[in-house]
Amino acid sequence: MSYRKTLKLICGFAGGSAVLVFAAASADSRGYFGERLGDSASRWSRFAALQAAQPAWTPASHTPAPTGHSWDFNWDKRDPSALSNGKKKETATEDPSSEQDNGKPKATRNILLIRHSQYNLSGASDKERILTPLGREQAEFTGKRLAALGLKYDVLIHSSMTRATETAHIISKHLPGVELLSCDLLREGAPIEPVPPVTHWKPDAVQYHEDGARIEAAFRRYIHRADPKQKEDSYEIIVCHANVIRYFVCRALQFPPEGWLRIGLNNGSITWLTIRPSGRVALRTLGDAGFMPPDKLTRT
């Protein structure tokens, strides 16, 4: 077998570390390190040193250990088994299994979180922070994308801030018949002090205290499994802000919420959360903006 074929064979079985050791040993045996071909003691001492430098491979050393807590199926306080604990039957003849089954969610909720489009950063007040011409274009692209998905949207909820309201109204033109609602809880803010900290943005403790409670309240209102009375899967659109969306994603996936600032979102992007009847949550897309031309992408 040729030297090159032998290298390929070993690479297939053992990976790069084994190839390094084998190549070094072969080169050593050919005298490439400066020793005479018969100097076996020197040769094997160099080989032993190279071999010792390679980390020992064991399954345990290449398998990350689980961290954190196990998945909390009652994260939204709507787990049927938890709700039924301690409750008495209405009548003595009522079937317990039937009662429990009727209380189980059966539908899946799909929540599409849209970040507002680019806006005028120099505005002194919220009313002056209107969308830029590019921002209006971005909202048009987002509206067309949502329409092209062909989903049966149930409602379009938006933050009451100007930039989110304008974005939602442009999107709604592409989704005729979808109810449009405004909500103050979805306004931008500082949800929780980020880890690691950043130097360019440092709200004071009072802002975290006030905004954090409001944004958490928004999470509890909108991010949860379906009500047992809901018969069909739902698709809800929420147009709001980057900080709110990033916090929602961390909370819904039961990731450390203080990691929210590690996520970046483009203007007009789509983040899609799916909540199963069992309480399982899946992130289908995060900050999708691939439906926009590259020269239209911004993150202001």
PDB file of C-alpha atoms in Angstrom:
ATOM      1  CA  MET A   1       0.000   0.000   0.000  1.00  0.00           C
ATOM      2  CA  SER A   2       1.362   3.432  -0.926  1.00  0.00           C
ATOM      3  CA  TYR A   3       2.225   6.072   1.673  1.00  0.00           C
ATOM      4  CA  ARG A   4      -0.593   8.394   0.444  1.00  0.00           C
ATOM      5  CA  LYS A   5      -3.244   5.651   0.545  1.00  0.00           C
ATOM      6  CA  THR A   6      -2.174   4.703   4.057  1.00  0.00           C
ATOM      7  CA  LEU A   7      -2.639   8.309   5.212  1.00  0.00           C
ATOM      8  CA  LYS A   8      -6.153   8.453   3.719  1.00  0.00           C
ATOM      9  CA  LEU A   9      -7.090   5.185   5.403  1.00  0.00           C
ATOM     10  CA  ILE A  10      -5.936   6.357   8.810  1.00  0.00           C
ATOM     11  CA  CYS A  11      -7.699   9.703   8.377  1.00  0.00           C
ATOM     12  CA  GLY A  12     -10.960   7.872   7.788  1.00  0.00           C
ATOM     13  CA  PHE A  13     -10.589   5.814  10.971  1.00  0.00           C
ATOM     14  CA  ALA A  14      -8.991   8.114  13.493  1.00  0.00           C
ATOM     15  CA  GLY A  15      -9.135  11.754  12.398  1.00  0.00           C
ATOM     16  CA  GLY A  16      -6.512  14.483  12.202  1.00  0.00           C
ATOM     17  CA  SER A  17      -4.636  13.715  15.440  1.00  0.00           C
ATOM     18  CA  ALA A  18      -3.845  10.159  14.402  1.00  0.00           C
ATOM     19  CA  VAL A  19      -2.691  11.373  10.994  1.00  0.00           C
ATOM     20  CA  LEU A  20      -0.300  13.830  12.633  1.00  0.00           C
ATOM     21  CA  VAL A  21       1.256  11.136  14.791  1.00  0.00           C
ATOM     22  CA  PHE A  22       1.514   8.650  11.918  1.00  0.00           C
ATOM     23  CA  ALA A  23       3.010  11.214   9.539  1.00  0.00           C
ATOM     24  CA  ALA A  24       5.542  12.288  12.139  1.00  0.00           C
ATOM     25  CA  ALA A  25       6.553   8.678  12.784  1.00  0.00           C
ATOM     26  CA  SER A  26       6.888   7.960   9.048  1.00  0.00           C
ATOM     27  CA  ALA A  27       8.942  11.078   8.463  1.00  0.00           C
ATOM     28  CA  ASP A  28      11.116  10.177  11.420  1.00  0.00           C
ATOM     29  CA  SER A  29      11.706   6.679  10.072  1.00  0.00           C
ATOM     30  CA  ARG A  30      12.841   8.149   6.769  1.00  0.00           C
ATOM     31  CA  GLY A  31      15.373  10.388   8.485  1.00  0.00           C
ATOM     32  CA  TYR A  32      13.479  13.663   7.882  1.00  0.00           C
ATOM     33  CA  PHE A  33      14.173  14.855  11.432  1.00  0.00           C
ATOM     34  CA  GLY A  34      17.942  14.650  10.952  1.00  0.00           C
ATOM     35  CA  GLU A  35      18.725  11.290  12.582  1.00  0.00           C
ATOM     36  CA  ARG A  36      20.416   8.431  10.841  1.00  0.00           C
ATOM     37  CA  LEU A  37      18.103   5.657   9.681  1.00  0.00           C
ATOM     38  CA  GLY A  38      19.516   3.304  12.268  1.00  0.00           C
ATOM     39  CA  ASP A  39      19.113   5.599  15.227  1.00  0.00           C
ATOM     40  CA  SER A  40      16.007   3.863  16.584  1.00  0.00           C
ATOM     41  CA  ALA A  41      16.322   5.159  20.150  1.00  0.00           C
ATOM     42  CA  SER A  42      16.215   8.794  19.078  1.00  0.00           C
ATOM     43  CA  ARG A  43      13.485   8.088  16.571  1.00  0.00           C
ATOM     44  CA  TRP A  44      11.083   6.466  19.037  1.00  0.00           C
ATOM     45  CA  SER A  45      11.762   9.041  21.713  1.00  0.00           C
ATOM     46  CA  ARG A  46      10.525  11.747  19.294  1.00  0.00           C
ATOM     47  CA  PHE A  47       7.549   9.594  18.348  1.00  0.00           C
ATOM     48  CA  ALA A  48       6.650   9.087  22.033  1.00  0.00           C
ATOM     49  CA  ALA A  49       6.819  12.840  22.644  1.00  0.00           C
ATOM     50  CA  LEU A  50       4.479  13.563  19.718  1.00  0.00           C
ATOM     51  CA  GLN A  51       2.082  10.839  20.824  1.00  0.00           C
ATOM     52  CA  ALA A  52       1.994  12.165  24.370  1.00  0.00           C
ATOM     53  CA  ALA A  53       1.067  15.619  23.034  1.00  0.00           C
ATOM     54  CA  GLN A  54      -2.158  14.283  21.493  1.00  0.00           C
ATOM     55  CA  PRO A  55      -5.200  14.403  23.801  1.00  0.00           C
ATOM     56  CA  ALA A  56      -6.543  11.013  24.748  1.00  0.00           C
ATOM     57  CA  TRP A  57      -9.853  10.336  22.995  1.00  0.00           C
ATOM     58  CA  THR A  58     -12.669   9.006  25.093  1.00  0.00           C
ATOM     59  CA  PRO A  59     -16.426   9.282  24.466  1.00  0.00           C
ATOM     60  CA  ALA A  60     -16.818  11.258  27.686  1.00  0.00           C
ATOM     61  CA  SER A  61     -14.295  13.915  26.659  1.00  0.00           C
ATOM     62  CA  HIS A  62     -16.164  14.607  23.399  1.00  0.00           C
ATOM     63  CA  THR A  63     -19.714  14.627  24.791  1.00  0.00           C
ATOM     64  CA  PRO A  64     -20.824  17.895  26.441  1.00  0.00           C
ATOM     65  CA  ALA A  65     -22.309  17.346  29.866  1.00  0.00           C
ATOM     66  CA  PRO A  66     -25.932  18.508  30.319  1.00  0.00           C
ATOM     67  CA  THR A  67     -26.247  21.836  32.110  1.00  0.00           C
ATOM     68  CA  GLY A  68     -29.112  23.665  33.726  1.00  0.00           C
ATOM     69  CA  HIS A  69     -32.510  22.329  34.692  1.00  0.00           C
ATOM     70  CA  SER A  70     -34.715  19.872  32.832  1.00  0.00           C
ATOM     71  CA  TRP A  71     -37.558  21.176  30.672  1.00  0.00           C
ATOM     72  CA  ASP A  72     -40.409  22.606  32.717  1.00  0.00           C
ATOM     73  CA  PHE A  73     -43.636  21.528  31.010  1.00  0.00           C
ATOM     74  CA  ASN A  74     -45.622  23.868  33.229  1.00  0.00           C
ATOM     75  CA  TRP A  75     -43.602  26.935  32.222  1.00  0.00           C
ATOM     76  CA  ASP A  76     -46.786  28.797  31.201  1.00  0.00           C
ATOM     77  CA  LYS A  77     -48.786  27.524  34.227  1.00  0.00           C
ATOM     78  CA  ARG A  78     -51.236  25.837  31.836  1.00  0.00           C
ATOM     79  CA  ASP A  79     -50.204  22.189  32.108  1.00  0.00           C
ATOM     80  CA  PRO A  80     -53.538  20.271  32.393  1.00  0.00           C
ATOM     81  CA  SER A  81     -52.136  17.826  34.943  1.00  0.00           C
ATOM     82  CA  ALA A  82     -51.061  20.696  37.179  1.00  0.00           C
ATOM     83  CA  LEU A  83     -54.355  22.545  36.761  1.00  0.00           C
ATOM     84  CA  SER A  84     -56.407  19.478  37.712  1.00  0.00           C
ATOM     85  CA  ASN A  85     -54.532  18.834  40.970  1.00  0.00           C
ATOM     86  CA  GLY A  86     -56.760  19.416  43.957  1.00  0.00           C
ATOM     87  CA  LYS A  87     -59.868  20.129  41.870  1.00  0.00           C
ATOM     88  CA  LYS A  88     -63.071  18.307  42.748  1.00  0.00           C
ATOM     89  CA  LYS A  89     -65.456  16.823  40.224  1.00  0.00           C
ATOM     90  CA  GLU A  90     -68.681  18.737  39.650  1.00  0.00           C
ATOM     91  CA  THR A  91     -70.825  15.629  40.080  1.00  0.00           C
ATOM     92  CA  ALA A  92     -70.290  12.151  41.424  1.00  0.00           C
ATOM     93  CA  THR A  93     -71.135  10.624  38.048  1.00  0.00           C
ATOM     94  CA  GLU A  94     -68.634  12.674  36.050  1.00  0.00           C
ATOM     95  CA  ASP A  95     -65.948  10.592  34.357  1.00  0.00           C
ATOM     96  CA  PRO A  96     -62.493  11.743  35.590  1.00  0.00           C
ATOM     97  CA  SER A  97     -60.748  10.639  32.393  1.00  0.00           C
ATOM     98  CA  SER A  98     -63.256  12.547  30.267  1.00  0.00           C
ATOM     99  CA  GLU A  99     -62.826  15.661  32.416  1.00  0.00           C
ATOM    100  CA  GLN A 100     -59.055  15.539  32.078  1.00  0.00           C
ATOM    101  CA  ASP A 101     -59.239  14.998  28.326  1.00  0.00           C
ATOM    102  CA  ASN A 102     -61.573  17.966  27.861  1.00  0.00           C
ATOM    103  CA  GLY A 103     -59.106  20.154  29.712  1.00  0.00           C
ATOM    104  CA  LYS A 104     -56.172  19.316  27.454  1.00  0.00           C
ATOM    105  CA  PRO A 105     -55.115  21.770  24.739  1.00  0.00           C
ATOM    106  CA  LYS A 106     -55.444  20.262  21.265  1.00  0.00           C
ATOM    107  CA  ALA A 107     -54.284  23.071  18.992  1.00  0.00           C
ATOM    108  CA  THR A 108     -50.844  24.453  18.204  1.00  0.00           C
ATOM    109  CA  ARG A 109     -50.130  28.164  18.445  1.00  0.00           C
ATOM    110  CA  ASN A 110     -47.789  29.752  15.904  1.00  0.00           C
ATOM    111  CA  ILE A 111     -46.520  33.182  16.880  1.00  0.00           C
ATOM    112  CA  LEU A 112     -44.678  35.246  14.253  1.00  0.00           C
ATOM    113  CA  LEU A 113     -42.683  38.028  15.908  1.00  0.00           C
ATOM    114  CA  ILE A 114     -41.837  40.869  13.523  1.00  0.00           C
ATOM    115  CA  ARG A 115     -39.255  43.506  14.322  1.00  0.00           C
ATOM    116  CA  HIS A 116     -40.295  46.998  13.190  1.00  0.00           C
ATOM    117  CA  SER A 117     -38.634  48.502  10.121  1.00  0.00           C
ATOM    118  CA  GLN A 118     -35.871  51.118  10.033  1.00  0.00           C
ATOM    119  CA  TYR A 119     -36.886  54.439  11.600  1.00  0.00           C
ATOM    120  CA  ASN A 120     -35.645  57.974  12.150  1.00  0.00           C
ATOM    121  CA  LEU A 121     -33.119  57.660  14.982  1.00  0.00           C
ATOM    122  CA  SER A 122     -32.755  61.416  15.376  1.00  0.00           C
ATOM    123  CA  GLY A 123     -36.360  61.947  16.439  1.00  0.00           C
ATOM    124  CA  ALA A 124     -36.650  63.708  19.797  1.00  0.00           C
ATOM    125  CA  SER A 125     -39.877  61.929  20.750  1.00  0.00           C
ATOM    126  CA  ASP A 126     -41.622  58.720  19.810  1.00  0.00           C
ATOM    127  CA  LYS A 127     -43.948  60.543  17.421  1.00  0.00           C
ATOM    128  CA  GLU A 128     -40.943  61.871  15.494  1.00  0.00           C
ATOM    129  CA  ARG A 129     -39.321  58.435  15.208  1.00  0.00           C
ATOM    130  CA  ILE A 130     -41.203  57.532  12.081  1.00  0.00           C
ATOM    131  CA  LEU A 131     -40.142  55.023   9.456  1.00  0.00           C
ATOM    132  CA  THR A 132     -37.570  56.079   6.902  1.00  0.00           C
ATOM    133  CA  PRO A 133     -38.290  55.549   3.178  1.00  0.00           C
ATOM    134  CA  LEU A 134     -36.154  52.399   3.400  1.00  0.00           C
ATOM    135  CA  GLY A 135     -38.105  51.341   6.474  1.00  0.00           C
ATOM    136  CA  ARG A 136     -41.376  51.568   4.562  1.00  0.00           C
ATOM    137  CA  GLU A 137     -39.847  49.445   1.818  1.00  0.00           C
ATOM    138  CA  GLN A 138     -38.793  46.864   4.381  1.00  0.00           C
ATOM    139  CA  ALA A 139     -42.323  46.694   5.779  1.00  0.00           C
ATOM    140  CA  GLU A 140     -43.657  46.109   2.273  1.00  0.00           C
ATOM    141  CA  PHE A 141     -41.238  43.202   1.817  1.00  0.00           C
ATOM    142  CA  THR A 142     -42.291  41.723   5.147  1.00  0.00           C
ATOM    143  CA  GLY A 143     -45.967  42.072   4.321  1.00  0.00           C
ATOM    144  CA  LYS A 144     -45.489  40.366   0.971  1.00  0.00           C
ATOM    145  CA  ARG A 145     -43.541  37.559   2.616  1.00  0.00           C
ATOM    146  CA  LEU A 146     -46.225  36.927   5.223  1.00  0.00           C
ATOM    147  CA  ALA A 147     -48.887  36.902   2.516  1.00  0.00           C
ATOM    148  CA  ALA A 148     -46.838  34.511   0.367  1.00  0.00           C
ATOM    149  CA  LEU A 149     -46.668  32.001   3.225  1.00  0.00           C
ATOM    150  CA  GLY A 150     -50.380  31.419   2.643  1.00  0.00           C
ATOM    151  CA  LEU A 151     -51.237  31.044   6.331  1.00  0.00           C
ATOM    152  CA  LYS A 152     -54.594  31.808   7.903  1.00  0.00           C
ATOM    153  CA  TYR A 153     -53.655  34.594  10.288  1.00  0.00           C
ATOM    154  CA  ASP A 154     -55.932  35.170  13.257  1.00  0.00           C
ATOM    155  CA  VAL A 155     -54.740  38.561  14.464  1.00  0.00           C
ATOM    156  CA  LEU A 156     -52.023  41.190  13.986  1.00  0.00           C
ATOM    157  CA  ILE A 157     -50.974  42.786  17.271  1.00  0.00           C
ATOM    158  CA  HIS A 158     -48.459  45.613  17.421  1.00  0.00           C
ATOM    159  CA  SER A 159     -46.626  47.758  19.933  1.00  0.00           C
ATOM    160  CA  SER A 160     -48.160  51.190  20.413  1.00  0.00           C
ATOM    161  CA  MET A 161     -44.855  52.919  19.559  1.00  0.00           C
ATOM    162  CA  THR A 162     -44.866  54.832  16.278  1.00  0.00           C
ATOM    163  CA  ARG A 163     -42.321  52.735  14.377  1.00  0.00           C
ATOM    164  CA  ALA A 164     -44.093  49.474  15.225  1.00  0.00           C
ATOM    165  CA  THR A 165     -47.536  50.917  14.499  1.00  0.00           C
ATOM    166  CA  GLU A 166     -46.458  52.161  11.058  1.00  0.00           C
ATOM    167  CA  THR A 167     -44.801  48.831  10.262  1.00  0.00           C
ATOM    168  CA  ALA A 168     -47.937  46.926  11.252  1.00  0.00           C
ATOM    169  CA  HIS A 169     -50.222  49.110   9.155  1.00  0.00           C
ATOM    170  CA  ILE A 170     -48.077  48.623   6.046  1.00  0.00           C
ATOM    171  CA  ILE A 171     -47.993  44.851   6.644  1.00  0.00           C
ATOM    172  CA  SER A 172     -51.764  44.754   7.174  1.00  0.00           C
ATOM    173  CA  LYS A 173     -52.354  46.033   3.624  1.00  0.00           C
ATOM    174  CA  HIS A 174     -51.057  42.669   2.395  1.00  0.00           C
ATOM    175  CA  LEU A 175     -53.250  40.721   4.835  1.00  0.00           C
ATOM    176  CA  PRO A 176     -56.806  41.942   4.247  1.00  0.00           C
ATOM    177  CA  GLY A 177     -59.344  40.880   6.843  1.00  0.00           C
ATOM    178  CA  VAL A 178     -56.803  40.255   9.627  1.00  0.00           C
ATOM    179  CA  GLU A 179     -57.758  42.091  12.822  1.00  0.00           C
ATOM    180  CA  LEU A 180     -55.298  44.813  13.864  1.00  0.00           C
ATOM    181  CA  LEU A 181     -54.749  45.508  17.572  1.00  0.00           C
ATOM    182  CA  SER A 182     -52.405  47.773  19.566  1.00  0.00           C
ATOM    183  CA  CYS A 183     -50.810  46.914  22.910  1.00  0.00           C
ATOM    184  CA  ASP A 184     -48.769  49.097  25.285  1.00  0.00           C
ATOM    185  CA  LEU A 185     -47.137  46.064  26.938  1.00  0.00           C
ATOM    186  CA  LEU A 186     -45.154  45.425  23.735  1.00  0.00           C
ATOM    187  CA  ARG A 187     -43.328  48.775  23.786  1.00  0.00           C
ATOM    188  CA  GLU A 188     -39.525  48.713  23.625  1.00  0.00           C
ATOM    189  CA  GLY A 189     -37.509  48.678  26.834  1.00  0.00           C
ATOM    190  CA  ALA A 190     -34.812  47.052  28.930  1.00  0.00           C
ATOM    191  CA  PRO A 191     -36.078  43.570  29.881  1.00  0.00           C
ATOM    192  CA  ILE A 192     -33.252  42.386  32.120  1.00  0.00           C
ATOM    193  CA  GLU A 193     -29.613  43.344  32.651  1.00  0.00           C
ATOM    194  CA  PRO A 194     -27.646  41.525  29.932  1.00  0.00           C
ATOM    195  CA  VAL A 195     -24.801  39.095  30.542  1.00  0.00           C
ATOM    196  CA  PRO A 196     -22.134  39.802  29.476  1.00  0.00           C
ATOM    197  CA  PRO A 197     -22.633  43.554  29.934  1.00  0.00           C
ATOM    198  CA  VAL A 198     -22.093  46.064  27.120  1.00  0.00           C
ATOM    199  CA  THR A 199     -20.519  49.500  27.349  1.00  0.00           C
ATOM    200  CA  HIS A 200     -22.597  51.341  24.737  1.00  0.00           C
ATOM    201  CA  TRP A 201     -25.968  50.854  26.460  1.00  0.00           C
ATOM    202  CA  LYS A 202     -26.417  51.112  30.224  1.00  0.00           C
ATOM    203  CA  PRO A 203     -29.953  51.732  31.484  1.00  0.00           C
ATOM    204  CA  ASP A 204     -30.235  52.393  35.191  1.00  0.00           C
ATOM    205  CA  ALA A 205     -31.680  49.880  37.656  1.00  0.00           C
ATOM    206  CA  VAL A 206     -35.068  51.621  37.738  1.00  0.00           C
ATOM    207  CA  GLN A 207     -35.547  51.166  33.983  1.00  0.00           C
ATOM    208  CA  TYR A 208     -34.769  47.448  34.200  1.00  0.00           C
ATOM    209  CA  HIS A 209     -37.170  47.188  37.133  1.00  0.00           C
ATOM    210  CA  GLU A 210     -40.038  48.926  35.332  1.00  0.00           C
ATOM    211  CA  ASP A 211     -39.509  47.746  31.754  1.00  0.00           C
ATOM    212  CA  GLY A 212     -38.659  44.206  32.843  1.00  0.00           C
ATOM    213  CA  ALA A 213     -41.967  43.771  34.660  1.00  0.00           C
ATOM    214  CA  ARG A 214     -43.921  45.114  31.681  1.00  0.00           C
ATOM    215  CA  ILE A 215     -42.129  42.986  29.081  1.00  0.00           C
ATOM    216  CA  GLU A 216     -42.499  39.898  31.286  1.00  0.00           C
ATOM    217  CA  ALA A 217     -46.227  40.675  31.521  1.00  0.00           C
ATOM    218  CA  ALA A 218     -46.357  40.822  27.704  1.00  0.00           C
ATOM    219  CA  PHE A 219     -44.621  37.455  27.530  1.00  0.00           C
ATOM    220  CA  ARG A 220     -47.166  35.896  29.879  1.00  0.00           C
ATOM    221  CA  ARG A 221     -50.067  37.392  27.948  1.00  0.00           C
ATOM    222  CA  TYR A 222     -48.993  36.311  24.472  1.00  0.00           C
ATOM    223  CA  ILE A 223     -46.552  33.403  24.763  1.00  0.00           C
ATOM    224  CA  HIS A 224     -48.322  30.299  26.060  1.00  0.00           C
ATOM    225  CA  ARG A 225     -49.976  27.117  24.833  1.00  0.00           C
ATOM    226  CA  ALA A 226     -53.469  27.157  23.354  1.00  0.00           C
ATOM    227  CA  ASP A 227     -56.605  27.276  25.446  1.00  0.00           C
ATOM    228  CA  PRO A 228     -58.425  23.908  25.603  1.00  0.00           C
ATOM    229  CA  LYS A 229     -61.397  25.548  23.832  1.00  0.00           C
ATOM    230  CA  GLN A 230     -59.261  26.325  20.774  1.00  0.00           C
ATOM    231  CA  LYS A 231     -60.040  23.723  18.115  1.00  0.00           C
ATOM    232  CA  GLU A 232     -57.720  24.683  15.232  1.00  0.00           C
ATOM    233  CA  ASP A 233     -54.077  25.716  14.990  1.00  0.00           C
ATOM    234  CA  SER A 234     -53.618  29.479  15.116  1.00  0.00           C
ATOM    235  CA  TYR A 235     -51.217  31.924  13.463  1.00  0.00           C
ATOM    236  CA  GLU A 236     -50.716  35.231  15.237  1.00  0.00           C
ATOM    237  CA  ILE A 237     -48.473  38.112  14.183  1.00  0.00           C
ATOM    238  CA  ILE A 238     -46.868  40.411  16.743  1.00  0.00           C
ATOM    239  CA  VAL A 239     -45.025  43.494  15.480  1.00  0.00           C
ATOM    240  CA  CYS A 240     -42.774  44.896  18.176  1.00  0.00           C
ATOM    241  CA  HIS A 241     -39.113  45.512  19.023  1.00  0.00           C
ATOM    242  CA  ALA A 242     -35.757  43.747  19.068  1.00  0.00           C
ATOM    243  CA  ASN A 243     -35.337  43.696  22.847  1.00  0.00           C
ATOM    244  CA  VAL A 244     -38.840  42.351  23.368  1.00  0.00           C
ATOM    245  CA  ILE A 245     -38.470  39.634  20.726  1.00  0.00           C
ATOM    246  CA  ARG A 246     -35.067  38.526  21.976  1.00  0.00           C
ATOM    247  CA  TYR A 247     -36.331  38.294  25.534  1.00  0.00           C
ATOM    248  CA  PHE A 248     -39.422  36.349  24.394  1.00  0.00           C
ATOM    249  CA  VAL A 249     -37.243  33.819  22.545  1.00  0.00           C
ATOM    250  CA  CYS A 250     -34.990  33.196  25.547  1.00  0.00           C
ATOM    251  CA  ARG A 251     -37.940  32.827  27.906  1.00  0.00           C
ATOM    252  CA  ALA A 252     -39.933  30.566  25.581  1.00  0.00           C
ATOM    253  CA  LEU A 253     -36.974  28.233  25.002  1.00  0.00           C
ATOM    254  CA  GLN A 254     -36.105  28.305  28.718  1.00  0.00           C
ATOM    255  CA  PHE A 255     -32.672  29.714  27.943  1.00  0.00           C
ATOM    256  CA  PRO A 256     -31.099  32.101  30.483  1.00  0.00           C
ATOM    257  CA  PRO A 257     -33.073  35.327  29.842  1.00  0.00           C
ATOM    258  CA  GLU A 258     -30.024  37.467  30.595  1.00  0.00           C
ATOM    259  CA  GLY A 259     -28.545  36.210  27.314  1.00  0.00           C
ATOM    260  CA  TRP A 260     -31.076  38.131  25.210  1.00  0.00           C
ATOM    261  CA  LEU A 261     -28.571  40.740  24.001  1.00  0.00           C
ATOM    262  CA  ARG A 262     -26.425  38.058  22.343  1.00  0.00           C
ATOM    263  CA  ILE A 263     -29.049  37.771  19.586  1.00  0.00           C
ATOM    264  CA  GLY A 264     -29.132  40.164  16.623  1.00  0.00           C
ATOM    265  CA  LEU A 265     -32.240  40.929  14.537  1.00  0.00           C
ATOM    266  CA  ASN A 266     -32.634  42.758  11.243  1.00  0.00           C
ATOM    267  CA  ASN A 267     -35.363  45.343  10.746  1.00  0.00           C
ATOM    268  CA  GLY A 268     -38.529  43.758   9.380  1.00  0.00           C
ATOM    269  CA  SER A 269     -37.290  40.250  10.180  1.00  0.00           C
ATOM    270  CA  ILE A 270     -39.536  37.310  11.096  1.00  0.00           C
ATOM    271  CA  THR A 271     -39.025  35.142  14.180  1.00  0.00           C
ATOM    272  CA  TRP A 272     -41.393  32.162  14.370  1.00  0.00           C
ATOM    273  CA  LEU A 273     -42.244  30.358  17.609  1.00  0.00           C
ATOM    274  CA  THR A 274     -44.407  27.236  17.703  1.00  0.00           C
ATOM    275  CA  ILE A 275     -46.062  26.140  20.947  1.00  0.00           C
ATOM    276  CA  ARG A 276     -47.452  22.592  21.013  1.00  0.00           C
ATOM    277  CA  PRO A 277     -50.406  21.482  23.156  1.00  0.00           C
ATOM    278  CA  SER A 278     -47.940  19.563  25.343  1.00  0.00           C
ATOM    279  CA  GLY A 279     -46.079  22.764  26.194  1.00  0.00           C
ATOM    280  CA  ARG A 280     -43.109  22.007  23.953  1.00  0.00           C
ATOM    281  CA  VAL A 281     -41.733  25.062  22.181  1.00  0.00           C
ATOM    282  CA  ALA A 282     -39.847  25.168  18.875  1.00  0.00           C
ATOM    283  CA  LEU A 283     -38.055  28.080  17.227  1.00  0.00           C
ATOM    284  CA  ARG A 284     -38.781  27.681  13.517  1.00  0.00           C
ATOM    285  CA  THR A 285     -36.995  30.819  12.349  1.00  0.00           C
ATOM    286  CA  LEU A 286     -34.943  33.491  14.099  1.00  0.00           C
ATOM    287  CA  GLY A 287     -34.633  36.908  12.491  1.00  0.00           C
ATOM    288  CA  ASP A 288     -35.416  35.667   8.977  1.00  0.00           C
ATOM    289  CA  ALA A 289     -34.895  38.470   6.460  1.00  0.00           C
ATOM    290  CA  GLY A 290     -33.811  36.430   3.452  1.00  0.00           C
ATOM    291  CA  PHE A 291     -36.854  37.653   1.539  1.00  0.00           C
ATOM    292  CA  MET A 292     -35.272  41.132   1.308  1.00  0.00           C
ATOM    293  CA  PRO A 293     -32.539  42.153  -1.146  1.00  0.00           C
ATOM    294  CA  PRO A 294     -29.134  42.429   0.584  1.00  0.00           C
ATOM    295  CA  ASP A 295     -28.988  46.191   0.042  1.00  0.00           C
ATOM    296  CA  LYS A 296     -32.243  46.627   1.989  1.00  0.00           C
ATOM    297  CA  LEU A 297     -31.031  44.946   5.198  1.00  0.00           C
ATOM    298  CA  THR A 298     -30.470  47.073   8.309  1.00  0.00           C
ATOM    299  CA  ARG A 299     -30.381  46.588  12.077  1.00  0.00           C
ATOM    300  CA  THR A 300     -30.971  50.098  13.415  1.00  0.00           C
TER     301      THR A 300
END
